[in-house]
CSV table of N, CA and C in Angstrom, one decimal:
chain,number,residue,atom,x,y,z
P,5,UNK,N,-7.8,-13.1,-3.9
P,5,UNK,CA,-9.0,-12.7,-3.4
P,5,UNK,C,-9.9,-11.9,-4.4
P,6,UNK,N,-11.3,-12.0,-4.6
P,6,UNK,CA,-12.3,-11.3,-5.3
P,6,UNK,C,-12.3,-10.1,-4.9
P,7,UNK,N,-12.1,-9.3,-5.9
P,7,UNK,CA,-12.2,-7.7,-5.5
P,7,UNK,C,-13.6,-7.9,-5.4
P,8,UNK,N,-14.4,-7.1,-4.9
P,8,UNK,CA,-16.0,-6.7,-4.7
P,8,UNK,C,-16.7,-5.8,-4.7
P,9,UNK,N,-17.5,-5.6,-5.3
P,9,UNK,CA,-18.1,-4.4,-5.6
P,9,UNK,C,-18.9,-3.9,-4.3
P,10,UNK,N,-19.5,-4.6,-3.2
P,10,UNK,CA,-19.2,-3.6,-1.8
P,10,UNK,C,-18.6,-3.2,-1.4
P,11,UNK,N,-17.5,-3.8,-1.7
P,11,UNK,CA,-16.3,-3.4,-0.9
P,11,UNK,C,-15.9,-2.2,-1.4
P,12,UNK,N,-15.8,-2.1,-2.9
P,12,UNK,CA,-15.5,-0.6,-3.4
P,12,UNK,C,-16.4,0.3,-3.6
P,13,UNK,N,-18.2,0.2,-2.9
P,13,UNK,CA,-18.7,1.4,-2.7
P,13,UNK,C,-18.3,1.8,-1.4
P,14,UNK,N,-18.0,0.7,-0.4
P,14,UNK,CA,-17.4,1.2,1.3
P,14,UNK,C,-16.6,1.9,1.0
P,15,UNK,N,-15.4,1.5,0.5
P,15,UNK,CA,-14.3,2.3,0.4
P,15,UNK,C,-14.9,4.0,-0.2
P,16,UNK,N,-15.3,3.8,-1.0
P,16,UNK,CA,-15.6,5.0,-2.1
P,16,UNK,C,-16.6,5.7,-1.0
P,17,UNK,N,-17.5,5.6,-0.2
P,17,UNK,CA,-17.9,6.1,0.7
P,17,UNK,C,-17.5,6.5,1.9
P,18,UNK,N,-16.1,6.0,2.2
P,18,UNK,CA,-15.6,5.9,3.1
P,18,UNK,C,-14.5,7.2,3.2
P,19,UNK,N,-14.0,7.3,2.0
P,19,UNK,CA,-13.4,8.6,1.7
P,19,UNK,C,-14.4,9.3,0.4
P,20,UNK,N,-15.7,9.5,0.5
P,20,UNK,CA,-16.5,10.4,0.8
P,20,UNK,C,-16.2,10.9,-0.8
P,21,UNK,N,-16.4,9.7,-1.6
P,21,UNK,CA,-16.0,10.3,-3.1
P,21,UNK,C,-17.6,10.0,-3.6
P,22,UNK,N,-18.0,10.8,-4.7
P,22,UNK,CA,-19.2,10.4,-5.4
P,22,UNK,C,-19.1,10.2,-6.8
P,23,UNK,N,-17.8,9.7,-7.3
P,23,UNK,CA,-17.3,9.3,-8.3
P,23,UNK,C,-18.0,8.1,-8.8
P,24,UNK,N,-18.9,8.6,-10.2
P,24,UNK,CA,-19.8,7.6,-10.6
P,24,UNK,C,-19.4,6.1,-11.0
P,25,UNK,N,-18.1,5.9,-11.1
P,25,UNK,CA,-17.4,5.4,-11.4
P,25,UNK,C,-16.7,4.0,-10.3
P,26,UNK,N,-17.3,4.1,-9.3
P,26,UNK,CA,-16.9,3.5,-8.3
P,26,UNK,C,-18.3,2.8,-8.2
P,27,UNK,N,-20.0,3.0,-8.8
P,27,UNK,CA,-20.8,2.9,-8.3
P,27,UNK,C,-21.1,1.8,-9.3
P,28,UNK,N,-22.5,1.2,-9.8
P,28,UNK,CA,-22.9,0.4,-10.5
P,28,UNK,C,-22.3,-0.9,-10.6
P,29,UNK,N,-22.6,-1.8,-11.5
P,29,UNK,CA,-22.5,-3.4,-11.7
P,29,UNK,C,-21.3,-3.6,-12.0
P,30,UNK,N,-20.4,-3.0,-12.3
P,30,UNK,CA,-18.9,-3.4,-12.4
P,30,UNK,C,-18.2,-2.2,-12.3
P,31,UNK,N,-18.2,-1.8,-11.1
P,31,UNK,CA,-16.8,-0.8,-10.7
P,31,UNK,C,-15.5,-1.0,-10.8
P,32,UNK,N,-14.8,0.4,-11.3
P,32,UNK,CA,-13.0,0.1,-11.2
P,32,UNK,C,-13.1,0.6,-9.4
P,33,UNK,N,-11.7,0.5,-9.5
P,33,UNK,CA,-11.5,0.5,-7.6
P,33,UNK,C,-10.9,1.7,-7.2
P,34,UNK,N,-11.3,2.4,-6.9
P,34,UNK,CA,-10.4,3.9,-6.3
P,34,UNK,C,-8.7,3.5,-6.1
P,35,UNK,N,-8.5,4.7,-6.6
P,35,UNK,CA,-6.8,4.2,-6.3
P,35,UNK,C,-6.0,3.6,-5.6
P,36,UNK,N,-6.6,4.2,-3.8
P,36,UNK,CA,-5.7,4.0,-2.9
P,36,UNK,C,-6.6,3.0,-2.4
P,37,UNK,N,-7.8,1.9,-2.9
P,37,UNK,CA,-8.0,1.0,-2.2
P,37,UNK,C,-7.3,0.2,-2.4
P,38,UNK,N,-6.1,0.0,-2.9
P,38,UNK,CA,-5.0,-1.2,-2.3
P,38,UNK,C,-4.6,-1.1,-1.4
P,39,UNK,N,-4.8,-0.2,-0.4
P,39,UNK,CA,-3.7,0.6,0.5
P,39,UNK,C,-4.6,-1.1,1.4
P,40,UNK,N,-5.9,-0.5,1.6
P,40,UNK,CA,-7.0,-1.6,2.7
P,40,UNK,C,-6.5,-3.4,1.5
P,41,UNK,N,-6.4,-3.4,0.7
P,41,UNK,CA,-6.5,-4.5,0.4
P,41,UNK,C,-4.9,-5.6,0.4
P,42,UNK,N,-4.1,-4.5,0.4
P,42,UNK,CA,-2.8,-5.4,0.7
P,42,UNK,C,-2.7,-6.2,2.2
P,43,UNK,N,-3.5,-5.5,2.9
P,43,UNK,CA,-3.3,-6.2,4.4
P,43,UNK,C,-4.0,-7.0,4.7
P,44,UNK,N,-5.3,-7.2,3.6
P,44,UNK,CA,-6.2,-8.7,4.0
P,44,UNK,C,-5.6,-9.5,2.9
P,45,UNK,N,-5.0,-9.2,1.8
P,45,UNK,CA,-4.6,-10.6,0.8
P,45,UNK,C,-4.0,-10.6,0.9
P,46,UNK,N,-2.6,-10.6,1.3
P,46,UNK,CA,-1.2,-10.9,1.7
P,46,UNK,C,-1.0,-12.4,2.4
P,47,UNK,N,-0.1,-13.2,2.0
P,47,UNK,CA,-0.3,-14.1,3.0
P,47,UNK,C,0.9,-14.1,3.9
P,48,UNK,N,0.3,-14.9,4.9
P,48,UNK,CA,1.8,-14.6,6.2
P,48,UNK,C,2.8,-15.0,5.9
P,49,UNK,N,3.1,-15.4,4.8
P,49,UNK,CA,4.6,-15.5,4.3
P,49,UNK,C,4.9,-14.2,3.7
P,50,UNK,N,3.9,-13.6,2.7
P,50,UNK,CA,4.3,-12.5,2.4
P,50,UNK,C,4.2,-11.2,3.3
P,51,UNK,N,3.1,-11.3,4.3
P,51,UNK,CA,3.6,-9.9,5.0
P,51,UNK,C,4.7,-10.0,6.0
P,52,UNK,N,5.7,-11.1,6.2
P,52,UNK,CA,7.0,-11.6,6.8
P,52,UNK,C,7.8,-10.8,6.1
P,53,UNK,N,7.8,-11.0,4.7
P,53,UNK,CA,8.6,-10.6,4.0
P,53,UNK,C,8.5,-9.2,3.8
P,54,UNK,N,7.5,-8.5,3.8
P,54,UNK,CA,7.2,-6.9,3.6
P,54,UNK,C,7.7,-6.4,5.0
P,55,UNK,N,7.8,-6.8,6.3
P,55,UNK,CA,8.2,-6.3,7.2
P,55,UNK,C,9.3,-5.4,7.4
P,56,UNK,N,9.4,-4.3,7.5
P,56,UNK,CA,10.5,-3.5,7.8
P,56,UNK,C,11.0,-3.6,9.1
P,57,UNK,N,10.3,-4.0,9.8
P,57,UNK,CA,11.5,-4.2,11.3
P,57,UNK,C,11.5,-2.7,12.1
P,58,UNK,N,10.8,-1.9,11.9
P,58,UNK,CA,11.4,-0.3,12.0
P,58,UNK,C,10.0,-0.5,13.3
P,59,UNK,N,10.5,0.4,14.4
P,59,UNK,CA,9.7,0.9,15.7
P,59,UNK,C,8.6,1.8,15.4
P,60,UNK,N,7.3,1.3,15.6
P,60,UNK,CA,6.4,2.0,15.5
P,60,UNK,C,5.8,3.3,16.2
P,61,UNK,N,6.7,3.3,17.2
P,61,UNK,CA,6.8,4.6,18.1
P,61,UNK,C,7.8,6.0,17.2
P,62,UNK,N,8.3,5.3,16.0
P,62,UNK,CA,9.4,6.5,15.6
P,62,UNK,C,9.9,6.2,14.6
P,63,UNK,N,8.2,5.9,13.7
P,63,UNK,CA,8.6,5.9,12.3
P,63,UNK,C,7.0,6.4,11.2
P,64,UNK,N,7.7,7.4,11.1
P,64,UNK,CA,6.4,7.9,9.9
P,64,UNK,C,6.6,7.5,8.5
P,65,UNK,N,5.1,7.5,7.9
P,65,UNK,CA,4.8,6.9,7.0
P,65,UNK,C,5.3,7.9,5.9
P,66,UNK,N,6.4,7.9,4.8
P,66,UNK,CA,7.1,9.1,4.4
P,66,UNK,C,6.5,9.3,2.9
P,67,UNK,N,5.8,8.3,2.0
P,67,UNK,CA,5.4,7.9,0.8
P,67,UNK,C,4.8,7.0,0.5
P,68,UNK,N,3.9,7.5,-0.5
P,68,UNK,CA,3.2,6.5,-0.7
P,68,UNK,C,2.5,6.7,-2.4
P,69,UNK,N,2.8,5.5,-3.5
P,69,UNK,CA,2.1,5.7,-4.3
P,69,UNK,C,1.9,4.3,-5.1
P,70,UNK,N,1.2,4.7,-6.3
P,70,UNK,CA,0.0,3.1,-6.8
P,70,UNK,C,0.9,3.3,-8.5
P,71,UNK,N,1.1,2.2,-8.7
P,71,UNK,CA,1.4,2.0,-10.1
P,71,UNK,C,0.3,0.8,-10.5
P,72,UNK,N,-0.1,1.2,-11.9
P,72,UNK,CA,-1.0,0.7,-12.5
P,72,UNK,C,-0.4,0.3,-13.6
P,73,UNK,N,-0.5,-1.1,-13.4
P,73,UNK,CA,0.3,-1.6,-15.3
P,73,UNK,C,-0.5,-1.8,-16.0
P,74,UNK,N,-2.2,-0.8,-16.7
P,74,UNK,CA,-3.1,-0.7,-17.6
P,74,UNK,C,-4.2,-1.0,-16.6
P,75,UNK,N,-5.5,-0.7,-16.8
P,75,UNK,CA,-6.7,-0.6,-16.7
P,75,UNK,C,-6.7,-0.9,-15.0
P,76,UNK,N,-7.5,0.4,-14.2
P,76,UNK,CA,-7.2,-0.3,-12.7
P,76,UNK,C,-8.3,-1.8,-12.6
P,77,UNK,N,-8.2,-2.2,-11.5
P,77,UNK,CA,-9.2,-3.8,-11.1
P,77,UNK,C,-10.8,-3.4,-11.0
P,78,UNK,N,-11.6,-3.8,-11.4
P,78,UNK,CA,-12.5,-3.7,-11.5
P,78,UNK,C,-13.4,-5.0,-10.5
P,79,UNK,N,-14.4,-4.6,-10.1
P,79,UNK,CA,-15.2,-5.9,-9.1
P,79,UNK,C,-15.3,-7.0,-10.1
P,80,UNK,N,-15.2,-8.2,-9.5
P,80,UNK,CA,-15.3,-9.2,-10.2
P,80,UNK,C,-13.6,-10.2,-10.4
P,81,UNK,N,-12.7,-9.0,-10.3
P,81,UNK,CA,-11.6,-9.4,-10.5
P,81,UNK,C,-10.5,-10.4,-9.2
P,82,UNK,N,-9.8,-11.1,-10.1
P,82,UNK,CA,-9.2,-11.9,-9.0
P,82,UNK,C,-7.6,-11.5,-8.6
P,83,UNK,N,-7.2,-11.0,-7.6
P,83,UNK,CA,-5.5,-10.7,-7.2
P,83,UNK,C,-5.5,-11.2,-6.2
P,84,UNK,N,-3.9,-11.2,-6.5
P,84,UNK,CA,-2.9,-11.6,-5.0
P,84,UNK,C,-2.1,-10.6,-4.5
P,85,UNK,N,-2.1,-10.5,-3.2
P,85,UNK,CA,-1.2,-9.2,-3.0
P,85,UNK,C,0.4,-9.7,-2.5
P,86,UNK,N,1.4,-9.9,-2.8
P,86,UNK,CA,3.0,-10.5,-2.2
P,86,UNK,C,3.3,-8.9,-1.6
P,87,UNK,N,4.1,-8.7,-0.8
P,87,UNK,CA,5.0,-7.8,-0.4
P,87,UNK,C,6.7,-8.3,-0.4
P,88,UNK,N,7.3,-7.4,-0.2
P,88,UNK,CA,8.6,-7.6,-0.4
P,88,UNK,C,9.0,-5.5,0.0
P,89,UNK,N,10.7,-6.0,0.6
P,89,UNK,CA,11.1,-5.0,1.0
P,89,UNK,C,12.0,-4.7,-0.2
P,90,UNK,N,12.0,-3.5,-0.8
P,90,UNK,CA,12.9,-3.0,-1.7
P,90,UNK,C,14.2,-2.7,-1.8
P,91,UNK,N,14.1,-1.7,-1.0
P,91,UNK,CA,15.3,-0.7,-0.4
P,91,UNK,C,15.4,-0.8,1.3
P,92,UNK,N,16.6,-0.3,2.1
P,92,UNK,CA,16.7,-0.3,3.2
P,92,UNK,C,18.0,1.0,3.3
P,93,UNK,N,18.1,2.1,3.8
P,93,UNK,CA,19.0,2.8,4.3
P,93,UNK,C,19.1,3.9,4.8
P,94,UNK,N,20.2,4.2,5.2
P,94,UNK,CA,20.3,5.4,6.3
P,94,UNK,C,21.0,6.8,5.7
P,95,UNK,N,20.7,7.9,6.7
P,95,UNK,CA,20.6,9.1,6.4
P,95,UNK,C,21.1,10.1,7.8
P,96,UNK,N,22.0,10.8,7.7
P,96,UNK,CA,22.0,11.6,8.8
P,96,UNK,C,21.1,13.0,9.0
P,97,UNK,N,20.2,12.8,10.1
P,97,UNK,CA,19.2,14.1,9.9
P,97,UNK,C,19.9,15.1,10.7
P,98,UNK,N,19.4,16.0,10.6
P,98,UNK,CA,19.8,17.3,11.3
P,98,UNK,C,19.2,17.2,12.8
P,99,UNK,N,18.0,17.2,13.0
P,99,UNK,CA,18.0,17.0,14.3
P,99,UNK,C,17.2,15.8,15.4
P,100,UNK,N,17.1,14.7,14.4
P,100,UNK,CA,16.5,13.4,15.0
P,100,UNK,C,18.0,12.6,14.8
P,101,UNK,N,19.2,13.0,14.4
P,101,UNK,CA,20.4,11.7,14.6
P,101,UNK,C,20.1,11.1,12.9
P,102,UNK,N,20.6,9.8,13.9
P,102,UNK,CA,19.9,8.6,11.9
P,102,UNK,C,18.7,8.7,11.4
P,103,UNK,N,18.3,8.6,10.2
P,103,UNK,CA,17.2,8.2,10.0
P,103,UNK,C,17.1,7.1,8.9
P,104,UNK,N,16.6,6.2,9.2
P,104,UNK,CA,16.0,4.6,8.6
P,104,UNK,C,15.1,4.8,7.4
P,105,UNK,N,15.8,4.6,6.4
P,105,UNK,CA,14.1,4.6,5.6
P,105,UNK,C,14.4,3.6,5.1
P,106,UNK,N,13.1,2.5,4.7
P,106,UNK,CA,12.7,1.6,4.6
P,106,UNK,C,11.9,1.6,3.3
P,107,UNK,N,12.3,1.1,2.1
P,107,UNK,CA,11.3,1.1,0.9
P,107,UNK,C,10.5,-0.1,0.6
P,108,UNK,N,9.2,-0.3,0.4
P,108,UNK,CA,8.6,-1.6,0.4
P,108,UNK,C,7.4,-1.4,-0.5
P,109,UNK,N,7.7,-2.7,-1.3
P,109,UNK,CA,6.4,-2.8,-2.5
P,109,UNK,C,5.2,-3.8,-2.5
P,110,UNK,N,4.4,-4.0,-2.3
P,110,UNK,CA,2.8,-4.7,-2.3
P,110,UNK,C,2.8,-5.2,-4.2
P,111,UNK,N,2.9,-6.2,-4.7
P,111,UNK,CA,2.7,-6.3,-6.4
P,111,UNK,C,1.3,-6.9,-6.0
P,112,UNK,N,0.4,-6.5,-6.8
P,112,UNK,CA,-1.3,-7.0,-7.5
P,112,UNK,C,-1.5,-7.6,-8.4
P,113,UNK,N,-1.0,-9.1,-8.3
P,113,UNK,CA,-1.2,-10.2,-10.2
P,113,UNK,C,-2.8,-11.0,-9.7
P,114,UNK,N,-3.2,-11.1,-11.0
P,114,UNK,CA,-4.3,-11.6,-11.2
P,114,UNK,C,-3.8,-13.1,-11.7
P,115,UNK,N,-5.7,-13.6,-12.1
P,115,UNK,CA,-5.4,-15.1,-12.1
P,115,UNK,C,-4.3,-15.7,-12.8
P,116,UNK,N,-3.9,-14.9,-13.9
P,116,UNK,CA,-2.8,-15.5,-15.2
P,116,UNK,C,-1.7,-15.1,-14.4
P,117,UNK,N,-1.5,-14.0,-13.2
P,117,UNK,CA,0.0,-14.0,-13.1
P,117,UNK,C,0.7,-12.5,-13.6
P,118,UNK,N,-0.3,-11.9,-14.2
P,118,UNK,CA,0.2,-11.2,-14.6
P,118,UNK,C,0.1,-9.6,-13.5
P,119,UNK,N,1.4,-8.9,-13.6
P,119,UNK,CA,1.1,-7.8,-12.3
P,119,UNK,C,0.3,-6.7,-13.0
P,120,UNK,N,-0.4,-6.4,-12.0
P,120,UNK,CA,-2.1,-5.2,-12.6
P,120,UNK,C,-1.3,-4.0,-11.7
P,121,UNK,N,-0.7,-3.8,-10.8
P,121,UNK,CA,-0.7,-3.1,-9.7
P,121,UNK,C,0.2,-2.8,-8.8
P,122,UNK,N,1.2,-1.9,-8.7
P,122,UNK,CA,2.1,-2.4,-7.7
P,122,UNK,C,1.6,-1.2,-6.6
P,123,UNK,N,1.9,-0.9,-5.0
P,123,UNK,CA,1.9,-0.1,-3.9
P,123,UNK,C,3.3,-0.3,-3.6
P,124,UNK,N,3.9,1.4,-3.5
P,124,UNK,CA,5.0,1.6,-2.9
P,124,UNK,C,5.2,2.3,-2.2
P,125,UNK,N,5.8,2.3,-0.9
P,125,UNK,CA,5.3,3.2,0.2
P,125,UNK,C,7.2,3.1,0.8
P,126,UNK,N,7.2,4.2,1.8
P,126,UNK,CA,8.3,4.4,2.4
P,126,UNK,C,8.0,4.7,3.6
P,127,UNK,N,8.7,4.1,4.6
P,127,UNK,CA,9.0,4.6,6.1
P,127,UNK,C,10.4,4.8,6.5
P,128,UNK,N,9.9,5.9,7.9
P,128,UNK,CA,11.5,6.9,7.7
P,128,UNK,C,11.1,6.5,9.7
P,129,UNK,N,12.1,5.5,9.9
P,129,UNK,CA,12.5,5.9,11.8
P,129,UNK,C,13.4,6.6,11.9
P,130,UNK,N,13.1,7.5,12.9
P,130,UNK,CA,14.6,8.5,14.0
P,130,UNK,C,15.1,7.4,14.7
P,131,UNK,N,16.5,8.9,14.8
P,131,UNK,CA,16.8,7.3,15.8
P,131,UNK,C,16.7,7.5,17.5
P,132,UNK,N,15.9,8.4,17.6
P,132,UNK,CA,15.1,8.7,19.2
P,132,UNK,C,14.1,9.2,18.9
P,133,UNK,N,13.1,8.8,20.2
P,133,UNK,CA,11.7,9.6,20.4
P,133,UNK,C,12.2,11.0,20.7
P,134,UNK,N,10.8,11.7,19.6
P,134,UNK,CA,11.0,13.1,19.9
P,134,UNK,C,11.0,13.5,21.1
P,135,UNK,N,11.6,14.5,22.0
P,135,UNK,CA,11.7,15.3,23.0
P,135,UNK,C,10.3,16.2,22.9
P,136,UNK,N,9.5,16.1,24.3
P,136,UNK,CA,8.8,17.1,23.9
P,136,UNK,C,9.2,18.1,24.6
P,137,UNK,N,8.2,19.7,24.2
P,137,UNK,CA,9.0,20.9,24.4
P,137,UNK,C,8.4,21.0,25.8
């Protein structure tokens, strides 16, 4: 997919940055716009594969961070986003029982293939809904 230079003043507007740098004829892309762009370029093979399986009623979002392999993407540029699940395991909490965490990475290659970008994020399920007080 064409990264886009509306797309990264919305974003950049959208979390309310006035970072010059996001503005004019060839913008780089705010950091965490992969976070919005892994979920429209993925294709349904690959968000199959990023699936963690984990209950969305009783799983928070634990981490989250951007690796950059040189210069972030600028408008104009072409990536793919694949996901894939990393890591998977468990943990005994103190007062939710198990907890699930789930490690999963988003890679960003451009037209040659080469990776520009990776997103790695973690999710942690209990293993019950919280009680409320």
């Amino acid at each position: 997919m064409p990264v886009e230079r509306g797309k990264i003043r919305e974003f950049a507007k959208a979390t309310m940055s006035d970072n010059q740098a996001y503005q004019g004829a060839n913008p780089v892309i705010p950091p965490t716009f992969l976070t919005t762009a892994g979920f429209f370029w993925q294709t349904a093979e690959s968000k199959e594969a990023g699936a963690h399986g984990l209950d969305p009623k009783r799983t928070l979002h634990a981490e989250q961070e951007y690796i950059f392999h040189g210069e972030p993407p600028r408008a104009g540029d072409e990536l793919t986003a694949q996901a894939r699940i990393l890591d998977r395991y468990t943990k005994e909490g103190r007062r939710g029982g198990t907890l699930t965490f789930v490690e999963t990475v988003v890679e960003f290659r451009d037209k040659t293939g080469r990776l520009v970008a990776e997103q790695r994020s973690t999710g942690v399920q209990t293993s019950h809904a919280p009680k409320e007080a």
